[in-house]
Amino acid sequence: MTRTIVESKTKTAIIGFDQPFCVIGERINPTGRKKLAAELEAGDFSTVEADAVAQVEAGATVLDINAGVVYNSNPNPNETEPPLMTKIVELVQGLVDVPLCIDSSVPAALEAGLQAAHGRPLLNSVTGEEDRLEFVLPLVKKYNVPVVAISNDDTGISEDPEVRFAVAKKIVERAADFGIPAHDIVVDPLVMPIGAMATAGQQVFTLVRKLREELGVNTTCGASNISFGLPNRHGINNAFLPMAMGAGMTSAIMNPVALPVKPSEIEAKKAEVAALGIELPADMDDETFCQLFGLGSTKPRAGKEMEAILAANFLTNNDPHGSNWIRFNKAPPKAGEEGRGRAGRTGGRRRRA
């Protein structure tokens, strides 16, 4: 049975067909996040710190680290990204102890991340492009790490799933030439947006089965790609992930966190409630209000995608006795009731007189 081992200093994450689905948290990535990019250029790592902790608390077992900022002060990522990668890796490792996924298109940044990372990180990524193969595969061999293999090559990304499979096969075979075993290759078959290609979901499921059965490799994807540009993206993602798991996908690079409700959204809802003539207790806090009116939470928490994954783990017998599902659905204690026993009593069982 194929198993890909990823390690931090003290923890191991196993990606495998007989393992719980591996969630690789994607949020430490400035791509498309102007605020985070500006913070990183200014040397402010507060969002990185918050995202690292929140993703692990939400259930991520691996964290993707991407330092791909193009500085306004220096637009050359070959100079700026390697030291930033080192800084972020060291910072995150000081906050949480989970394996890391070193993610960059800059070769020097990949090696900087590998040098700074504890244990056995996952390297993201190699493609079928010749120059990428020639640089990344020796790096994978040198540091003895597993690698994400993305199914595109010098011709670009093909819409034909057979072509994407052929690229993946090429990468696995070239890796073998370097002495890299198939169990250290995690293939990303490339998820296309369903809004642009009606067969995108079916293609992925077929490809994942073929990659598992014919190449014996683990798989991953950028899960949110499937819903790009569509309304209610969480609804699509929630359906896609268990279906992909059923087809044999073993991991995903994704956001495990449901972000906090914005204060502006809370105020708007309060105004709506007041306009209906509903009077709320004067001492009701915002968290209670959000829960009561179905807004979510004022704090980061595990998102609906995590709920779907944990349910699918249970249904595929990758959650013995449903312990993780039960823990996930256990209501947190209310303020002031921490440490209380059954029926809100403090301490253990009441003694008989």
Coordinates of N, CA, C and O in Angstrom, one line a residue, residues 1-4 14-19 182-185 212 215-218:
M1 N 0.8 -1.2 0.0 CA 0.0 0.0 0.0 C 0.9 1.2 0.0 O 1.8 1.4 0.8
T2 N 0.6 2.2 -0.9 CA 1.5 3.4 -1.1 C 1.3 4.3 0.1 O 0.1 4.7 0.4
R3 N 2.4 4.7 0.7 CA 2.3 5.6 1.8 C 3.5 6.7 1.6 O 4.6 6.3 1.4
T4 N 3.1 7.9 1.7 CA 4.1 9.0 1.6 C 4.2 9.6 3.0 O 3.3 10.1 3.6
I14 N 1.0 10.9 7.3 CA 1.0 9.9 6.3 C 0.0 10.1 5.3 O -1.2 10.2 5.6
I15 N 0.4 10.2 4.1 CA -0.5 10.3 2.9 C -0.6 8.9 2.3 O 0.4 8.4 1.9
G16 N -1.8 8.4 2.3 CA -2.0 7.0 1.8 C -3.4 6.6 1.6 O -4.3 7.2 2.1
F17 N -3.5 5.5 0.8 CA -4.9 5.0 0.4 C -5.6 4.5 1.6 O -6.9 4.5 1.6
D18 N -4.9 4.0 2.6 CA -5.6 3.5 3.8 C -5.5 4.4 5.0 O -5.6 4.0 6.2
Q19 N -5.3 5.7 4.7 CA -5.1 6.7 5.8 C -6.2 7.8 5.7 O -6.8 8.0 4.7
A182 N 8.2 5.7 -6.3 CA 6.8 6.3 -6.6 C 6.1 6.7 -5.4 O 5.3 7.6 -5.4
H183 N 6.4 6.1 -4.2 CA 5.6 6.5 -3.0 C 6.0 7.8 -2.5 O 5.4 8.4 -1.6
D184 N 7.1 8.4 -3.0 CA 7.5 9.8 -2.7 C 7.1 10.8 -3.7 O 7.5 11.9 -3.7
I185 N 6.2 10.4 -4.7 CA 5.6 11.3 -5.6 C 4.1 11.4 -5.3 O 3.4 10.4 -5.3
R212 N -3.9 6.0 -9.4 CA -3.8 5.0 -8.3 C -3.6 3.6 -8.8 O -2.7 2.9 -8.3
L215 N -0.2 3.8 -11.7 CA 1.1 4.3 -11.2 C 1.3 4.1 -9.8 O 2.5 4.2 -9.3
G216 N 0.3 3.8 -9.0 CA 0.4 3.5 -7.6 C 0.8 4.7 -6.8 O 1.5 4.5 -5.8
V217 N 0.4 5.9 -7.2 CA 0.9 7.1 -6.5 C -0.2 7.8 -5.7 O -1.4 7.6 -6.0
N218 N 0.1 8.5 -4.7 CA -0.8 9.3 -4.0 C -1.1 10.6 -4.8 O -0.3 10.9 -5.7

